[in-house]
């Protein structure tokens, strides 16, 4: 089996005042605080949530 790819996602802008769907995407990725990196598996579902809130997060491949 191939090793699963991972992404490190870090929130750099506040969730306050954002659209509810954007806040839900951040919580769905497991992001709770700003500047606190979260490692998620690279799946199409996670990529979609990251793309939706791309203006608030920074992403690195792990």
XYZ file of N, CA, C and O in Angstrom:
248
model
N 0.835 -1.194 0.000
C 0.000 0.000 0.000
C 0.875 1.251 0.000
O 1.907 1.300 0.632
N 0.420 2.259 -0.685
C 1.141 3.537 -0.697
C 0.845 4.303 0.588
O -0.245 4.208 1.149
N 1.815 5.046 1.055
C 1.614 5.859 2.250
C 0.656 7.001 1.926
O 0.714 7.578 0.839
N -0.221 7.307 2.880
C -1.172 8.391 2.669
C -0.456 9.733 2.780
O 0.387 9.933 3.634
N -0.812 10.635 1.893
C -0.245 11.975 1.951
C -0.974 12.772 3.032
O -2.159 12.556 3.281
N -0.252 13.678 3.644
C -0.836 14.521 4.676
C -0.598 15.989 4.343
O 0.350 16.337 3.647
N -1.463 16.819 4.877
C -1.349 18.264 4.706
C -1.357 18.917 6.078
O -2.129 18.525 6.951
N -0.489 19.905 6.258
C -0.492 20.679 7.497
C -1.194 21.993 7.203
O -0.759 22.770 6.359
N -2.313 22.217 7.885
C -3.155 23.392 7.647
C -3.074 24.299 8.873
O -3.272 23.848 9.996
N -2.789 25.585 8.642
C -2.679 26.550 9.729
C -3.578 27.735 9.436
O -3.523 28.318 8.350
N -4.399 28.102 10.401
C -5.312 29.236 10.268
C -4.565 30.527 10.579
O -3.975 30.662 11.647
N -4.556 31.482 9.631
C -3.852 32.744 9.813
C -4.771 33.948 9.885
O -4.305 35.050 10.137
N -6.050 33.765 9.661
C -7.007 34.857 9.807
C -8.148 34.358 10.690
O -8.496 33.180 10.666
N -8.734 35.267 11.432
C -9.760 34.922 12.400
C -11.028 34.401 11.727
O -11.374 34.796 10.605
N -11.742 33.545 12.437
C -13.030 33.041 11.958
C -14.176 33.983 12.308
O -15.284 33.820 11.811
N -13.907 34.966 13.157
C -14.958 35.912 13.572
C -15.481 36.696 12.375
O -14.708 37.221 11.583
N -16.795 36.752 12.246
C -17.422 37.525 11.184
C -17.425 36.846 9.831
O -17.838 37.453 8.846
N -16.957 35.614 9.753
C -16.933 34.889 8.468
C -18.270 34.197 8.241
O -19.076 34.024 9.164
N -18.487 33.776 7.007
C -19.693 33.025 6.685
C -19.746 31.747 7.510
O -18.710 31.139 7.804
N -20.954 31.351 7.884
C -21.120 30.139 8.698
C -20.540 28.926 7.984
O -19.913 28.072 8.611
N -20.697 28.852 6.678
C -20.180 27.694 5.939
C -18.654 27.663 5.972
O -18.051 26.589 6.006
N -18.015 28.827 6.000
C -16.557 28.882 6.077
C -16.087 28.482 7.473
O -15.090 27.774 7.617
N -16.821 28.913 8.493
C -16.494 28.501 9.859
C -16.647 26.993 10.009
O -15.814 26.326 10.630
N -17.696 26.439 9.406
C -17.937 24.996 9.468
C -16.831 24.217 8.769
O -16.442 23.141 9.223
N -16.317 24.736 7.669
C -15.210 24.082 6.966
C -13.978 24.029 7.864
O -13.293 23.010 7.941
N -13.689 25.124 8.548
C -12.531 25.159 9.438
C -12.694 24.156 10.568
O -11.766 23.407 10.894
N -13.884 24.096 11.152
C -14.112 23.136 12.231
C -14.097 21.708 11.712
O -13.640 20.794 12.402
N -14.565 21.512 10.498
C -14.533 20.181 9.893
C -13.120 19.675 9.661
O -12.865 18.465 9.714
N -12.199 20.595 9.431
C -10.793 20.225 9.273
C -10.106 20.014 10.619
O -8.970 19.565 10.672
N -10.795 20.368 11.700
C -10.211 20.193 13.027
C -9.476 21.412 13.532
O -8.787 21.357 14.540
N -9.635 22.544 12.848
C -8.967 23.776 13.258
C -9.768 24.388 14.399
O -10.963 24.603 14.280
N -9.084 24.674 15.506
C -9.747 25.273 16.659
C -9.200 26.653 17.000
O -9.930 27.500 17.489
N -7.902 26.872 16.794
C -7.274 28.138 17.160
C -6.426 28.645 16.004
O -5.971 27.872 15.173
N -6.166 29.940 16.023
C -5.267 30.522 15.040
C -3.836 30.106 15.342
O -3.478 29.905 16.504
N -3.020 29.985 14.311
C -1.589 29.664 14.409
C -1.327 28.317 15.068
O -0.248 28.092 15.591
N -2.320 27.435 15.062
C -2.174 26.110 15.650
C -2.314 25.091 14.519
O -3.425 24.794 14.106
N -1.200 24.572 13.983
C -1.284 23.701 12.812
C -2.013 22.388 13.101
O -1.923 21.834 14.196
N -2.741 21.925 12.087
C -3.478 20.670 12.155
C -3.054 19.829 10.958
O -2.962 20.341 9.845
N -2.793 18.549 11.181
C -2.418 17.650 10.088
C -3.653 16.859 9.674
O -4.297 16.215 10.513
N -3.996 16.934 8.384
C -5.147 16.204 7.847
C -4.691 15.340 6.672
O -3.676 15.623 6.035
N -5.455 14.306 6.393
C -5.157 13.430 5.267
C -5.562 14.130 3.973
O -6.586 14.820 3.923
N -4.766 13.964 2.941
C -5.018 14.603 1.656
C -6.077 13.817 0.892
O -5.770 12.867 0.175
N -7.348 14.217 1.065
C -8.461 13.596 0.348
C -9.184 14.681 -0.444
O -9.039 15.872 -0.138
N -9.968 14.308 -1.433
C -10.723 15.316 -2.186
C -11.661 16.129 -1.289
O -11.864 17.327 -1.522
N -12.227 15.498 -0.265
C -13.132 16.199 0.644
C -12.384 17.280 1.422
O -12.854 18.415 1.532
N -11.227 16.926 1.965
C -10.433 17.898 2.708
C -9.901 18.990 1.791
O -9.868 20.163 2.165
N -9.499 18.626 0.564
C -9.023 19.625 -0.397
C -10.122 20.638 -0.710
O -9.874 21.835 -0.837
N -11.353 20.155 -0.833
C -12.477 21.054 -1.105
C -12.706 22.048 0.013
O -12.943 23.235 -0.228
N -12.628 21.567 1.266
C -12.802 22.470 2.409
C -11.662 23.478 2.477
O -11.875 24.656 2.776
N -10.435 23.019 2.183
C -9.278 23.919 2.191
C -9.422 24.972 1.090
O -9.153 26.152 1.311
N -9.871 24.566 -0.091
C -10.049 25.525 -1.189
C -11.088 26.583 -0.845
O -10.951 27.745 -1.224
N -12.134 26.188 -0.120
C -13.192 27.121 0.226
C -12.699 28.211 1.175
O -13.133 29.353 1.095
N -11.774 27.855 2.073
C -11.275 28.835 3.040
C -9.803 29.164 2.779
O -9.066 29.531 3.693
N -9.389 29.073 1.523
C -7.975 29.259 1.176
C -7.451 30.650 1.525
O -6.261 30.813 1.754
N -8.337 31.637 1.602
C -7.904 32.994 1.943
C -7.575 33.150 3.425
O -7.019 34.163 3.821
N -7.897 32.144 4.241
C -7.653 32.212 5.679
C -6.564 31.275 6.163
O -6.140 31.375 7.307
N -6.143 30.323 5.334
C -5.225 29.278 5.795
C -3.971 29.215 4.952
O -3.947 29.683 3.807
N -2.943 28.616 5.522
C -1.732 28.272 4.785
C -1.596 26.762 4.847
O -1.828 26.151 5.883
N -1.199 26.162 3.719
C -1.145 24.713 3.608
C 0.257 24.286 3.210
O 0.862 24.876 2.311
N 0.764 23.255 3.880
C 2.068 22.664 3.534
C 1.891 21.164 3.415
O 1.132 20.567 4.170
N 2.593 20.569 2.469
C 2.577 19.111 2.356
C 3.558 18.529 3.357
O 4.658 19.050 3.540
N 3.129 17.452 4.011
C 3.976 16.815 5.025
C 4.491 15.501 4.480
O 3.806 14.785 3.816
